[in-house]
PDB file of C-alpha atoms in Angstrom:
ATOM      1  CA  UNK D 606     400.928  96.574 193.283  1.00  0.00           C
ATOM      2  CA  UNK D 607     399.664  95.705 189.953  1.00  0.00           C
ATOM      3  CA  UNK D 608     402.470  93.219 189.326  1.00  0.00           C
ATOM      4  CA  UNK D 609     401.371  91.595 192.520  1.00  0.00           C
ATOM      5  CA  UNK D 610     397.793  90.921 191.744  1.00  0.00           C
ATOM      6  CA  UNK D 611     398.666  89.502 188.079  1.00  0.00           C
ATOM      7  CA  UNK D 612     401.053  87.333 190.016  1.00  0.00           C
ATOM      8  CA  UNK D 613     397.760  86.516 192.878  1.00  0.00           C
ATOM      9  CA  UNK D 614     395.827  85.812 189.728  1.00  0.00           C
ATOM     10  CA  UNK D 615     398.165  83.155 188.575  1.00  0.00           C
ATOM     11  CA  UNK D 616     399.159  81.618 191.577  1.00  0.00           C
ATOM     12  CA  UNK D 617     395.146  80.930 192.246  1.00  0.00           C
ATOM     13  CA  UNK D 618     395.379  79.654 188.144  1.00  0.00           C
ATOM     14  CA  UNK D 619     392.394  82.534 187.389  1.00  0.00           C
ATOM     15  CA  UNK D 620     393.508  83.076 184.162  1.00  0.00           C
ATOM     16  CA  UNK D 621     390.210  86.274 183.260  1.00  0.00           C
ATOM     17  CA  UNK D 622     391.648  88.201 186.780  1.00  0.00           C
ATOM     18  CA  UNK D 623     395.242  87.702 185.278  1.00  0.00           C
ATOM     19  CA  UNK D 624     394.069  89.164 182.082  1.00  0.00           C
ATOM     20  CA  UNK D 625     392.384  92.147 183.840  1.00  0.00           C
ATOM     21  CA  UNK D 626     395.349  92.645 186.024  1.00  0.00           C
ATOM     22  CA  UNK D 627     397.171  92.832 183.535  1.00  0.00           C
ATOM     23  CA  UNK D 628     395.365  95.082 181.393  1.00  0.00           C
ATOM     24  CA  UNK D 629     394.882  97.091 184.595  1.00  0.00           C
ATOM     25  CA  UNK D 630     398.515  97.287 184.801  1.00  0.00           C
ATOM     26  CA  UNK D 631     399.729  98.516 181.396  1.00  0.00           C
ATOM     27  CA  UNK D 632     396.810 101.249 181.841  1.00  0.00           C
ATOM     28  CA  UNK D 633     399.055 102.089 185.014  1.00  0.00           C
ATOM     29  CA  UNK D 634     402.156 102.257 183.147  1.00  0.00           C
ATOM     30  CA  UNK D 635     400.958 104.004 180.231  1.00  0.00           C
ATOM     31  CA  UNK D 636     400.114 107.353 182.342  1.00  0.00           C
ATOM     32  CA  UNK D 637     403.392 106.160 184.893  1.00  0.00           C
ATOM     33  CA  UNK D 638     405.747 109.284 184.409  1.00  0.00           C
ATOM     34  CA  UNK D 639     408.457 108.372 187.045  1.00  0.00           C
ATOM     35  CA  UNK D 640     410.009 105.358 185.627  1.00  0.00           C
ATOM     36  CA  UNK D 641     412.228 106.233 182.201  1.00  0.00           C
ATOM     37  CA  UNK D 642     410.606 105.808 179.210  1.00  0.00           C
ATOM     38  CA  UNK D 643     412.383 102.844 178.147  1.00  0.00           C
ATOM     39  CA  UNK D 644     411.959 100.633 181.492  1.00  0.00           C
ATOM     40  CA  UNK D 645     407.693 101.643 180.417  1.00  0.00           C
ATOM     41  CA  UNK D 646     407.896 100.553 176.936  1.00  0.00           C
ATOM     42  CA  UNK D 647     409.362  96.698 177.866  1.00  0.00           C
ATOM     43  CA  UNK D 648     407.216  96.425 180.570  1.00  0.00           C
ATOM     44  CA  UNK D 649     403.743  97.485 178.842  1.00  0.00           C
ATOM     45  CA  UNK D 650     404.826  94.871 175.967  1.00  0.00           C
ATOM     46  CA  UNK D 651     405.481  92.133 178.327  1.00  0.00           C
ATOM     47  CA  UNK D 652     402.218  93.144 180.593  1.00  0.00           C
ATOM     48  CA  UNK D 653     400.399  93.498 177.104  1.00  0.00           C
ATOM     49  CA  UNK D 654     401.473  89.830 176.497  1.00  0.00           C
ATOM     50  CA  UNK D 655     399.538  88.560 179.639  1.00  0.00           C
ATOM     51  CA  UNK D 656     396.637  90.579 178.963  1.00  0.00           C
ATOM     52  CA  UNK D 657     395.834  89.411 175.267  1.00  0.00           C
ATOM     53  CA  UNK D 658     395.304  86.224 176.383  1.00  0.00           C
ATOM     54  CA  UNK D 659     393.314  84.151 178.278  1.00  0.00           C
ATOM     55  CA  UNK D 660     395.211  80.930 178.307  1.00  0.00           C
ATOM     56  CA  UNK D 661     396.874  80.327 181.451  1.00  0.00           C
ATOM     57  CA  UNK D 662     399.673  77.938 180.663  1.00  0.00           C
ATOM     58  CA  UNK D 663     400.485  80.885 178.316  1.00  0.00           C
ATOM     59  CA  UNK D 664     400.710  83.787 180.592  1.00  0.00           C
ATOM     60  CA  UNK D 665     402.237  81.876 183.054  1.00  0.00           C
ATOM     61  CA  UNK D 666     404.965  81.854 180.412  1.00  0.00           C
ATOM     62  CA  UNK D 667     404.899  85.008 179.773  1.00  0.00           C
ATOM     63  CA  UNK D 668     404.928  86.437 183.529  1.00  0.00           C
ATOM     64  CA  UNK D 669     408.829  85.054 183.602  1.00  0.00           C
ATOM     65  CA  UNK D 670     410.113  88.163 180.973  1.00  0.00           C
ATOM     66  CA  UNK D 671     407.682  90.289 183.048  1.00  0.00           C
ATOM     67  CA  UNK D 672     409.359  89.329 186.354  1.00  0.00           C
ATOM     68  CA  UNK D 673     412.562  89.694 185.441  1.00  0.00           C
ATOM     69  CA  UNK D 674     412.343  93.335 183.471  1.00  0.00           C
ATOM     70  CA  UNK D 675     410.523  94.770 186.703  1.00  0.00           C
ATOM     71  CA  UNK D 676     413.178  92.774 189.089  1.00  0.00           C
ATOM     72  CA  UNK D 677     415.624  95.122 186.550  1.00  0.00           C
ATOM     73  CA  UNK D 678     414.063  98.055 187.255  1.00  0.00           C
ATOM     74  CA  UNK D 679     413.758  97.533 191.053  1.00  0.00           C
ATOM     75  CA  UNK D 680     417.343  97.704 191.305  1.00  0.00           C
ATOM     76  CA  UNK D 681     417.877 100.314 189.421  1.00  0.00           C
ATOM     77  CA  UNK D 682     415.390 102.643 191.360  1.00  0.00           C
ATOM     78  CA  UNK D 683     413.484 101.936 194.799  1.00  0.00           C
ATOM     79  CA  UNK D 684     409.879 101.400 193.760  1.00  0.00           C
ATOM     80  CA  UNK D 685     408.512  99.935 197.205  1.00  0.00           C
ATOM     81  CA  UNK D 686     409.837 101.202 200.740  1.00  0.00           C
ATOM     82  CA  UNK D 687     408.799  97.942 201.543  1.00  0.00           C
ATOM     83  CA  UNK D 688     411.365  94.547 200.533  1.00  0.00           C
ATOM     84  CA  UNK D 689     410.663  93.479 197.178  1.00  0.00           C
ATOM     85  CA  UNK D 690     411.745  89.342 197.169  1.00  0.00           C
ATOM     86  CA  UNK D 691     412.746  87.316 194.464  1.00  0.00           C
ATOM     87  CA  UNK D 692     411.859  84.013 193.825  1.00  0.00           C
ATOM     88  CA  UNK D 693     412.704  81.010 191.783  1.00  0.00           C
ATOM     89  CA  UNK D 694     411.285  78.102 190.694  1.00  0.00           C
ATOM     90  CA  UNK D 695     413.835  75.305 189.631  1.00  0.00           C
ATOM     91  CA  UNK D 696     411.023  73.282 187.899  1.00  0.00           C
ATOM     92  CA  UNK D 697     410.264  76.033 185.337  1.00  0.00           C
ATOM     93  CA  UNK D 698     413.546  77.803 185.777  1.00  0.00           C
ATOM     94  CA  UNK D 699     411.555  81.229 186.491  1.00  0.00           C
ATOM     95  CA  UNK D 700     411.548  83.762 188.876  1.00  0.00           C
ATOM     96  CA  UNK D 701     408.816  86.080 190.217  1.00  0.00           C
ATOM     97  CA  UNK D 702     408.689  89.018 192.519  1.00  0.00           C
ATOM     98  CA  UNK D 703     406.707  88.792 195.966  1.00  0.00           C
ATOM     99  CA  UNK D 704     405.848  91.376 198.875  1.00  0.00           C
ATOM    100  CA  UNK D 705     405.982  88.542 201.124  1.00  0.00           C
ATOM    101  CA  UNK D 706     408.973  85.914 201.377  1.00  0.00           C
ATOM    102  CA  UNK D 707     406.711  83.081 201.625  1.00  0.00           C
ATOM    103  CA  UNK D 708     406.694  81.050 198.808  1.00  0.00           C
ATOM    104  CA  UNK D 709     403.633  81.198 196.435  1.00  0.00           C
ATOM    105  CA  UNK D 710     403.865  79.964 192.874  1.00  0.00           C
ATOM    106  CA  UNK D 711     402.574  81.412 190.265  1.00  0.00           C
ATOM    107  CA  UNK D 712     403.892  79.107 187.694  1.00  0.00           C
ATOM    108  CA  UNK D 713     402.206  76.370 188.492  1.00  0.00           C
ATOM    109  CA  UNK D 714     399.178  77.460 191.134  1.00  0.00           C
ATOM    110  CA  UNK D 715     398.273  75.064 193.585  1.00  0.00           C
ATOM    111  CA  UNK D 716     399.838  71.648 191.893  1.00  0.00           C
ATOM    112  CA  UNK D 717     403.097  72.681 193.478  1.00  0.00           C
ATOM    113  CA  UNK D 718     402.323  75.959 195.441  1.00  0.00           C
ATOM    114  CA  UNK D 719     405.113  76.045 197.800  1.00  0.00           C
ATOM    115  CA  UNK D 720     408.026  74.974 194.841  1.00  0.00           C
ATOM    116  CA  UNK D 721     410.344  77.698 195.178  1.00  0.00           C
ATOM    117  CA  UNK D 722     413.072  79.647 197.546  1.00  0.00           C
ATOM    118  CA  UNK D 723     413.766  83.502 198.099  1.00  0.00           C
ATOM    119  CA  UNK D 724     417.054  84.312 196.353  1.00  0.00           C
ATOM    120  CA  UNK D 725     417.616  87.472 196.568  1.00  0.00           C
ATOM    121  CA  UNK D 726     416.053  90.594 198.699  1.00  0.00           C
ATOM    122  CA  UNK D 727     415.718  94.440 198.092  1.00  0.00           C
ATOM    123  CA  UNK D 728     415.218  96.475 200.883  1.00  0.00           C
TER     124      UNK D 728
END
C-alpha cells in the first residue's frame, strides 16, 4: 500500500505527498520483518531516493528502479491476495505496479495519463 500512494502522488505530479509517501514507506520497511533482509535493504535505498527529494521530474525517475525491485519481490513471494499489475510506459521505457489494471501514469501525470498497457499480472 505504500508503494501505491507514492505512485498516486506522482501520477497527480504532487511531488511533497510523493516525498512523504515515500518517507512513510521506508519507515514501513525499516520495522518490515517478513520480507528477507536483502529485498529491505534495495528497496529502502530506492524509496530513500524518492523521499530526499522534492523534484518531481526526479523521483519520477527514480520510481522506475523502485518498481521494478518490488515487481522482483512480488514474484518471489505473494505480498497482496489481491492481483498486483504491471505496467509500461513505452515513452519513458518504465514500468510501475498498480492495484487496478487501468492505466494511470505516474511518469508523466496528467500530460499523458492513460500512456501505458498491463503486461503482465500476478494473482
Amino acid at each position: 500500500n505504500g508503494y501505491y500512494a507514492i505512485k498516486d502522488a506522482l501520477v497527480s505530479g504532487n511531488a511533497n505527498l510523493a516525498n512523504s509517501k515515500a518517507t512513510e514507506f521506508v519507515e514501513t520497511l525499516t520495522t518490515d520483518s517478513t520480507l528477507p533482509e536483502v529485498n529491505r535493504i534495495t528497496l529502502i535505498k530506492e524509496a530513500a531516493s524518492i523521499a530526499n527529494i522534492k523534484d518531481i521530474k526526479k523521483q519520477r525517475a527514480f520510481f522506475s528502479a523502485l518498481s521494478e525491485s518490488l515487481f522482483a519481490v512480488a514474484k518471489a513471494q505473494k505480498l497482496s491476495s489481491q492481483p498486483i499489475y504491471k505496467a509500461y510506459c513505452p515513452m519513458v521505457k518504465a514500468s510501475w505496479l498498480s492495484s487496478s489494471s487501468s492505466i494511470k501514469n505516474p511518469y508523466y501525470g496528467s500530460a499523458m495519463l492513460t500512456c501505458g498497457n498491463v503486461v503482465e499480472t500476478l494473482k
